[in-house]
Amino acid sequence: MSRKPKKGYYVKGVFVAEGSERDLELKAELKGTWDQTRTDLKKESDALQDLGEALLGLRPKLLARLQLPEKLLEALAEHKRLTNFEAKRRQMQFIGKLMRKLEESQVEAAKAALEEQRTGVSLEQTNVLVAEQWRDRLIDSDDHLGIWLDQFPATDVQQVRALMRQARKDEATAKQKAAEAEARGQILPPAKKGRAYRELFQLLLSHINGTHGQHDEEQAIDEDADE
């Protein structure tokens, strides 16, 4: 009499019988992975709902700037009108559901707006300060260029080096003129920064803002449309 074949499956060419120790180990591993995935999703979902709740306190001007979906804006406004605790709780869950439909860029913009309200400093202002610091570092020493390139590898190295050299020349010329004037007993007003100094700042800022090259692309599109 033939033996009844065992139920099971193959893993990398090795048969694993159902109910065996190996089967239980594999199922435990799979369950652990699934539980971890569910945990991560729950955390992400809760974080988005918390973000939606934080948007309730965002100033109208900042909220309007986010250009959020109309349905979400209506849900936020409705939550503010509600007074019943249970109704507000259900509405908050609905807001969380809508928040999960947002693009990642919209979520990041919402976080940035809340941070701007908290600190009073906008992302644009922060980026300007960072660009100014980088400009001064690069003009001061070539040693900082490698660090910049690690963070912004798409930078045109030759263009940056040329602007750095010219900015240094302009600064040296201004200092020499000031020294000569001082030797004659004259005091010159602070010299205006040269073109290279300003162009270097704009170039660095465009990389920090992530807008570098957009103008060229738009111009190319316009030229194609004119042909």
PDB file of C-alpha atoms in Angstrom:
ATOM      1  CA  MET A   1       0.000   0.000   0.000  1.00  0.00           C
ATOM      2  CA  SER A   2       1.466   3.326  -1.093  1.00  0.00           C
ATOM      3  CA  ARG A   3       2.070   5.981   1.508  1.00  0.00           C
ATOM      4  CA  LYS A   4       0.002   9.123   1.318  1.00  0.00           C
ATOM      5  CA  PRO A   5       2.244  11.995   0.148  1.00  0.00           C
ATOM      6  CA  LYS A   6       2.907  14.716   2.673  1.00  0.00           C
ATOM      7  CA  LYS A   7       1.491  18.141   2.107  1.00  0.00           C
ATOM      8  CA  GLY A   8       4.042  20.881   1.835  1.00  0.00           C
ATOM      9  CA  TYR A   9       5.972  23.153  -0.460  1.00  0.00           C
ATOM     10  CA  TYR A  10       9.451  23.784  -1.764  1.00  0.00           C
ATOM     11  CA  VAL A  11      11.768  26.562  -0.622  1.00  0.00           C
ATOM     12  CA  LYS A  12      14.883  26.962  -2.757  1.00  0.00           C
ATOM     13  CA  GLY A  13      14.565  23.376  -3.950  1.00  0.00           C
ATOM     14  CA  VAL A  14      14.068  21.927  -0.461  1.00  0.00           C
ATOM     15  CA  PHE A  15      10.745  20.320   0.467  1.00  0.00           C
ATOM     16  CA  VAL A  16       9.133  21.709   3.621  1.00  0.00           C
ATOM     17  CA  ALA A  17       6.342  19.609   5.077  1.00  0.00           C
ATOM     18  CA  GLU A  18       3.341  21.395   6.529  1.00  0.00           C
ATOM     19  CA  GLY A  19       3.430  21.354  10.300  1.00  0.00           C
ATOM     20  CA  SER A  20       7.156  20.654  10.417  1.00  0.00           C
ATOM     21  CA  GLU A  21       9.532  22.686  12.538  1.00  0.00           C
ATOM     22  CA  ARG A  22      10.888  24.413   9.422  1.00  0.00           C
ATOM     23  CA  ASP A  23       7.357  25.215   8.279  1.00  0.00           C
ATOM     24  CA  LEU A  24       6.579  26.824  11.623  1.00  0.00           C
ATOM     25  CA  GLU A  25       9.825  28.829  11.499  1.00  0.00           C
ATOM     26  CA  LEU A  26       9.099  30.155   8.010  1.00  0.00           C
ATOM     27  CA  LYS A  27       5.543  31.091   8.918  1.00  0.00           C
ATOM     28  CA  ALA A  28       6.764  32.847  12.056  1.00  0.00           C
ATOM     29  CA  GLU A  29       9.278  34.831   9.992  1.00  0.00           C
ATOM     30  CA  LEU A  30       6.601  35.745   7.467  1.00  0.00           C
ATOM     31  CA  LYS A  31       4.183  36.780  10.188  1.00  0.00           C
ATOM     32  CA  GLY A  32       6.877  38.865  11.846  1.00  0.00           C
ATOM     33  CA  THR A  33       7.590  40.674   8.584  1.00  0.00           C
ATOM     34  CA  TRP A  34       3.902  41.261   7.994  1.00  0.00           C
ATOM     35  CA  ASP A  35       3.374  42.475  11.553  1.00  0.00           C
ATOM     36  CA  GLN A  36       6.305  44.854  11.162  1.00  0.00           C
ATOM     37  CA  THR A  37       4.898  46.149   7.877  1.00  0.00           C
ATOM     38  CA  ARG A  38       1.508  46.701   9.475  1.00  0.00           C
ATOM     39  CA  THR A  39       3.181  48.485  12.383  1.00  0.00           C
ATOM     40  CA  ASP A  40       5.083  50.796  10.041  1.00  0.00           C
ATOM     41  CA  LEU A  41       1.943  51.563   8.059  1.00  0.00           C
ATOM     42  CA  LYS A  42       0.048  52.302  11.266  1.00  0.00           C
ATOM     43  CA  LYS A  43       2.771  54.702  12.418  1.00  0.00           C
ATOM     44  CA  GLU A  44       2.771  56.453   9.050  1.00  0.00           C
ATOM     45  CA  SER A  45      -1.017  56.689   9.083  1.00  0.00           C
ATOM     46  CA  ASP A  46      -1.056  58.114  12.612  1.00  0.00           C
ATOM     47  CA  ALA A  47       1.663  60.626  11.708  1.00  0.00           C
ATOM     48  CA  LEU A  48      -0.350  61.889   8.740  1.00  0.00           C
ATOM     49  CA  GLN A  49      -3.469  62.205  10.872  1.00  0.00           C
ATOM     50  CA  ASP A  50      -1.467  64.149  13.463  1.00  0.00           C
ATOM     51  CA  LEU A  51      -0.201  66.379  10.668  1.00  0.00           C
ATOM     52  CA  GLY A  52      -3.771  66.954   9.541  1.00  0.00           C
ATOM     53  CA  GLU A  53      -4.723  67.888  13.092  1.00  0.00           C
ATOM     54  CA  ALA A  54      -1.812  70.332  13.232  1.00  0.00           C
ATOM     55  CA  LEU A  55      -3.073  71.981  10.039  1.00  0.00           C
ATOM     56  CA  LEU A  56      -6.178  73.025  11.971  1.00  0.00           C
ATOM     57  CA  GLY A  57      -4.012  75.592  13.746  1.00  0.00           C
ATOM     58  CA  LEU A  58      -2.165  76.809  10.661  1.00  0.00           C
ATOM     59  CA  ARG A  59      -2.665  80.461   9.779  1.00  0.00           C
ATOM     60  CA  PRO A  60      -5.093  80.937   6.843  1.00  0.00           C
ATOM     61  CA  LYS A  61      -2.439  82.615   4.691  1.00  0.00           C
ATOM     62  CA  LEU A  62      -0.025  79.716   5.083  1.00  0.00           C
ATOM     63  CA  LEU A  63      -2.802  77.168   4.587  1.00  0.00           C
ATOM     64  CA  ALA A  64      -3.926  78.825   1.352  1.00  0.00           C
ATOM     65  CA  ARG A  65      -0.365  78.810   0.053  1.00  0.00           C
ATOM     66  CA  LEU A  66      -0.247  75.007   0.292  1.00  0.00           C
ATOM     67  CA  GLN A  67      -2.944  74.637  -2.384  1.00  0.00           C
ATOM     68  CA  LEU A  68      -4.331  71.509  -0.746  1.00  0.00           C
ATOM     69  CA  PRO A  69      -7.204  69.551  -2.335  1.00  0.00           C
ATOM     70  CA  GLU A  70     -10.554  71.282  -1.912  1.00  0.00           C
ATOM     71  CA  LYS A  71     -12.019  68.242  -0.189  1.00  0.00           C
ATOM     72  CA  LEU A  72      -9.336  68.351   2.495  1.00  0.00           C
ATOM     73  CA  LEU A  73      -9.770  72.082   3.035  1.00  0.00           C
ATOM     74  CA  GLU A  74     -13.520  71.583   3.435  1.00  0.00           C
ATOM     75  CA  ALA A  75     -12.917  68.756   5.912  1.00  0.00           C
ATOM     76  CA  LEU A  76     -10.613  70.967   7.987  1.00  0.00           C
ATOM     77  CA  ALA A  77     -13.159  73.778   7.971  1.00  0.00           C
ATOM     78  CA  GLU A  78     -15.943  71.374   8.964  1.00  0.00           C
ATOM     79  CA  HIS A  79     -13.895  70.092  11.906  1.00  0.00           C
ATOM     80  CA  LYS A  80     -13.572  73.651  13.218  1.00  0.00           C
ATOM     81  CA  ARG A  81     -17.344  74.096  13.065  1.00  0.00           C
ATOM     82  CA  LEU A  82     -18.160  70.897  14.953  1.00  0.00           C
ATOM     83  CA  THR A  83     -18.671  70.984  18.715  1.00  0.00           C
ATOM     84  CA  ASN A  84     -19.643  67.394  19.524  1.00  0.00           C
ATOM     85  CA  PHE A  85     -16.644  65.356  20.700  1.00  0.00           C
ATOM     86  CA  GLU A  86     -17.595  62.172  18.858  1.00  0.00           C
ATOM     87  CA  ALA A  87     -18.366  64.074  15.666  1.00  0.00           C
ATOM     88  CA  LYS A  88     -14.996  65.816  15.842  1.00  0.00           C
ATOM     89  CA  ARG A  89     -13.272  62.458  16.382  1.00  0.00           C
ATOM     90  CA  ARG A  90     -14.920  60.937  13.312  1.00  0.00           C
ATOM     91  CA  GLN A  91     -14.124  64.036  11.276  1.00  0.00           C
ATOM     92  CA  MET A  92     -10.491  63.812  12.345  1.00  0.00           C
ATOM     93  CA  GLN A  93     -10.369  60.227  11.090  1.00  0.00           C
ATOM     94  CA  PHE A  94     -11.778  61.430   7.780  1.00  0.00           C
ATOM     95  CA  ILE A  95      -9.109  64.135   7.620  1.00  0.00           C
ATOM     96  CA  GLY A  96      -6.479  61.465   8.253  1.00  0.00           C
ATOM     97  CA  LYS A  97      -7.868  59.443   5.348  1.00  0.00           C
ATOM     98  CA  LEU A  98      -7.602  62.466   3.053  1.00  0.00           C
ATOM     99  CA  MET A  99      -4.088  63.219   4.292  1.00  0.00           C
ATOM    100  CA  ARG A 100      -2.980  59.745   3.209  1.00  0.00           C
ATOM    101  CA  LYS A 101      -3.947  60.622  -0.361  1.00  0.00           C
ATOM    102  CA  LEU A 102      -1.567  63.583  -0.539  1.00  0.00           C
ATOM    103  CA  GLU A 103       1.597  63.523  -2.602  1.00  0.00           C
ATOM    104  CA  GLU A 104       4.852  63.385  -0.671  1.00  0.00           C
ATOM    105  CA  SER A 105       5.700  66.902  -1.861  1.00  0.00           C
ATOM    106  CA  GLN A 106       2.419  68.196  -0.405  1.00  0.00           C
ATOM    107  CA  VAL A 107       3.131  66.518   2.924  1.00  0.00           C
ATOM    108  CA  GLU A 108       6.603  68.066   3.058  1.00  0.00           C
ATOM    109  CA  ALA A 109       5.170  71.471   2.144  1.00  0.00           C
ATOM    110  CA  ALA A 110       2.655  71.176   4.978  1.00  0.00           C
ATOM    111  CA  LYS A 111       5.423  70.334   7.441  1.00  0.00           C
ATOM    112  CA  ALA A 112       7.488  73.277   6.189  1.00  0.00           C
ATOM    113  CA  ALA A 113       4.522  75.645   6.612  1.00  0.00           C
ATOM    114  CA  LEU A 114       3.992  74.493  10.190  1.00  0.00           C
ATOM    115  CA  GLU A 115       7.694  74.934  10.904  1.00  0.00           C
ATOM    116  CA  GLU A 116       7.585  78.409   9.378  1.00  0.00           C
ATOM    117  CA  GLN A 117       4.675  79.326  11.640  1.00  0.00           C
ATOM    118  CA  ARG A 118       6.513  77.922  14.657  1.00  0.00           C
ATOM    119  CA  THR A 119       9.833  79.659  14.021  1.00  0.00           C
ATOM    120  CA  GLY A 120       8.735  82.680  12.019  1.00  0.00           C
ATOM    121  CA  VAL A 121      11.343  81.829   9.382  1.00  0.00           C
ATOM    122  CA  SER A 122      10.282  80.580   5.955  1.00  0.00           C
ATOM    123  CA  LEU A 123      12.088  77.898   3.978  1.00  0.00           C
ATOM    124  CA  GLU A 124      12.978  80.523   1.376  1.00  0.00           C
ATOM    125  CA  GLN A 125      14.614  82.711   4.010  1.00  0.00           C
ATOM    126  CA  THR A 126      16.527  79.753   5.403  1.00  0.00           C
ATOM    127  CA  ASN A 127      17.791  78.799   1.952  1.00  0.00           C
ATOM    128  CA  VAL A 128      18.976  82.357   1.324  1.00  0.00           C
ATOM    129  CA  LEU A 129      20.982  82.306   4.549  1.00  0.00           C
ATOM    130  CA  VAL A 130      22.478  78.921   3.665  1.00  0.00           C
ATOM    131  CA  ALA A 131      23.410  80.140   0.171  1.00  0.00           C
ATOM    132  CA  GLU A 132      25.081  83.230   1.631  1.00  0.00           C
ATOM    133  CA  GLN A 133      27.115  81.083   4.011  1.00  0.00           C
ATOM    134  CA  TRP A 134      28.208  78.763   1.203  1.00  0.00           C
ATOM    135  CA  ARG A 135      29.155  81.702  -1.029  1.00  0.00           C
ATOM    136  CA  ASP A 136      31.389  83.158   1.675  1.00  0.00           C
ATOM    137  CA  ARG A 137      32.983  79.775   2.408  1.00  0.00           C
ATOM    138  CA  LEU A 138      33.762  79.083  -1.243  1.00  0.00           C
ATOM    139  CA  ILE A 139      35.249  82.523  -1.790  1.00  0.00           C
ATOM    140  CA  ASP A 140      37.293  82.127   1.372  1.00  0.00           C
ATOM    141  CA  SER A 141      38.830  78.752   0.483  1.00  0.00           C
ATOM    142  CA  ASP A 142      38.813  76.008  -2.164  1.00  0.00           C
ATOM    143  CA  ASP A 143      38.709  73.471   0.660  1.00  0.00           C
ATOM    144  CA  HIS A 144      34.933  73.852   0.917  1.00  0.00           C
ATOM    145  CA  LEU A 145      34.275  73.081  -2.744  1.00  0.00           C
ATOM    146  CA  GLY A 146      34.595  69.319  -2.288  1.00  0.00           C
ATOM    147  CA  ILE A 147      32.012  69.358   0.499  1.00  0.00           C
ATOM    148  CA  TRP A 148      29.631  71.363  -1.682  1.00  0.00           C
ATOM    149  CA  LEU A 149      30.062  68.941  -4.592  1.00  0.00           C
ATOM    150  CA  ASP A 150      29.302  65.986  -2.327  1.00  0.00           C
ATOM    151  CA  GLN A 151      25.939  67.564  -1.545  1.00  0.00           C
ATOM    152  CA  PHE A 152      25.247  68.980  -5.005  1.00  0.00           C
ATOM    153  CA  PRO A 153      27.065  66.765  -7.541  1.00  0.00           C
ATOM    154  CA  ALA A 154      25.181  68.282 -10.495  1.00  0.00           C
ATOM    155  CA  THR A 155      27.066  71.560 -10.013  1.00  0.00           C
ATOM    156  CA  ASP A 156      29.080  72.838 -12.975  1.00  0.00           C
ATOM    157  CA  VAL A 157      32.516  72.792 -11.329  1.00  0.00           C
ATOM    158  CA  GLN A 158      34.203  74.983 -13.926  1.00  0.00           C
ATOM    159  CA  GLN A 159      31.495  77.626 -13.637  1.00  0.00           C
ATOM    160  CA  VAL A 160      31.726  77.695  -9.845  1.00  0.00           C
ATOM    161  CA  ARG A 161      35.529  77.836  -9.878  1.00  0.00           C
ATOM    162  CA  ALA A 162      35.477  80.712 -12.377  1.00  0.00           C
ATOM    163  CA  LEU A 163      33.032  82.686 -10.236  1.00  0.00           C
ATOM    164  CA  MET A 164      35.067  81.976  -7.103  1.00  0.00           C
ATOM    165  CA  ARG A 165      38.277  83.233  -8.744  1.00  0.00           C
ATOM    166  CA  GLN A 166      36.633  86.346 -10.128  1.00  0.00           C
ATOM    167  CA  ALA A 167      34.956  87.156  -6.818  1.00  0.00           C
ATOM    168  CA  ARG A 168      38.327  86.910  -5.084  1.00  0.00           C
ATOM    169  CA  LYS A 169      39.937  89.191  -7.678  1.00  0.00           C
ATOM    170  CA  ASP A 170      37.150  91.743  -7.273  1.00  0.00           C
ATOM    171  CA  GLU A 171      37.534  91.633  -3.499  1.00  0.00           C
ATOM    172  CA  ALA A 172      41.318  92.031  -3.715  1.00  0.00           C
ATOM    173  CA  THR A 173      40.937  94.986  -6.082  1.00  0.00           C
ATOM    174  CA  ALA A 174      38.450  96.658  -3.751  1.00  0.00           C
ATOM    175  CA  LYS A 175      40.775  96.186  -0.772  1.00  0.00           C
ATOM    176  CA  GLN A 176      43.726  97.611  -2.710  1.00  0.00           C
ATOM    177  CA  LYS A 177      41.753 100.699  -3.718  1.00  0.00           C
ATOM    178  CA  ALA A 178      40.624 101.199  -0.120  1.00  0.00           C
ATOM    179  CA  ALA A 179      44.220 100.896   1.124  1.00  0.00           C
ATOM    180  CA  GLU A 180      45.492 103.393  -1.473  1.00  0.00           C
ATOM    181  CA  ALA A 181      42.746 105.836  -0.565  1.00  0.00           C
ATOM    182  CA  GLU A 182      43.541 105.463   3.127  1.00  0.00           C
ATOM    183  CA  ALA A 183      47.204 106.192   2.394  1.00  0.00           C
ATOM    184  CA  ARG A 184      46.110 109.465   0.795  1.00  0.00           C
ATOM    185  CA  GLY A 185      44.021 110.277   3.835  1.00  0.00           C
ATOM    186  CA  GLN A 186      40.754 109.447   2.127  1.00  0.00           C
ATOM    187  CA  ILE A 187      37.996 107.158   3.299  1.00  0.00           C
ATOM    188  CA  LEU A 188      36.061 105.421   0.551  1.00  0.00           C
ATOM    189  CA  PRO A 189      32.492 104.196   1.038  1.00  0.00           C
ATOM    190  CA  PRO A 190      32.100 100.408   1.201  1.00  0.00           C
ATOM    191  CA  ALA A 191      32.675  99.003  -2.268  1.00  0.00           C
ATOM    192  CA  LYS A 192      29.783  97.320  -4.011  1.00  0.00           C
ATOM    193  CA  LYS A 193      30.130  93.599  -4.507  1.00  0.00           C
ATOM    194  CA  GLY A 194      31.081  92.539  -8.007  1.00  0.00           C
ATOM    195  CA  ARG A 195      29.004  90.641 -10.526  1.00  0.00           C
ATOM    196  CA  ALA A 196      30.755  87.331  -9.834  1.00  0.00           C
ATOM    197  CA  TYR A 197      29.891  87.634  -6.135  1.00  0.00           C
ATOM    198  CA  ARG A 198      26.190  88.023  -6.968  1.00  0.00           C
ATOM    199  CA  GLU A 199      26.155  85.362  -9.672  1.00  0.00           C
ATOM    200  CA  LEU A 200      27.842  82.833  -7.394  1.00  0.00           C
ATOM    201  CA  PHE A 201      25.149  83.422  -4.775  1.00  0.00           C
ATOM    202  CA  GLN A 202      22.350  82.976  -7.316  1.00  0.00           C
ATOM    203  CA  LEU A 203      23.917  79.786  -8.649  1.00  0.00           C
ATOM    204  CA  LEU A 204      24.286  78.274  -5.188  1.00  0.00           C
ATOM    205  CA  LEU A 205      20.761  79.301  -4.214  1.00  0.00           C
ATOM    206  CA  SER A 206      19.303  77.661  -7.323  1.00  0.00           C
ATOM    207  CA  HIS A 207      20.927  74.361  -6.360  1.00  0.00           C
ATOM    208  CA  ILE A 208      19.741  74.629  -2.754  1.00  0.00           C
ATOM    209  CA  ASN A 209      16.200  75.432  -3.895  1.00  0.00           C
ATOM    210  CA  GLY A 210      16.308  72.608  -6.420  1.00  0.00           C
ATOM    211  CA  THR A 211      15.471  74.998  -9.253  1.00  0.00           C
ATOM    212  CA  HIS A 212      18.803  74.943 -11.087  1.00  0.00           C
ATOM    213  CA  GLY A 213      18.309  74.463 -14.815  1.00  0.00           C
ATOM    214  CA  GLN A 214      14.573  75.130 -14.787  1.00  0.00           C
ATOM    215  CA  HIS A 215      14.967  78.495 -16.496  1.00  0.00           C
ATOM    216  CA  ASP A 216      17.008  76.934 -19.295  1.00  0.00           C
ATOM    217  CA  GLU A 217      14.433  74.177 -19.756  1.00  0.00           C
ATOM    218  CA  GLU A 218      11.563  76.673 -19.875  1.00  0.00           C
ATOM    219  CA  GLN A 219      13.483  78.821 -22.345  1.00  0.00           C
ATOM    220  CA  ALA A 220      14.147  75.791 -24.557  1.00  0.00           C
ATOM    221  CA  ILE A 221      10.452  74.908 -24.514  1.00  0.00           C
ATOM    222  CA  ASP A 222       9.541  78.471 -25.480  1.00  0.00           C
ATOM    223  CA  GLU A 223      12.043  78.416 -28.338  1.00  0.00           C
ATOM    224  CA  ASP A 224      10.652  75.110 -29.601  1.00  0.00           C
ATOM    225  CA  ALA A 225       7.142  76.528 -29.481  1.00  0.00           C
ATOM    226  CA  ASP A 226       8.207  79.558 -31.532  1.00  0.00           C
ATOM    227  CA  GLU A 227       9.665  77.416 -34.314  1.00  0.00           C
TER     228      GLU A 227
END
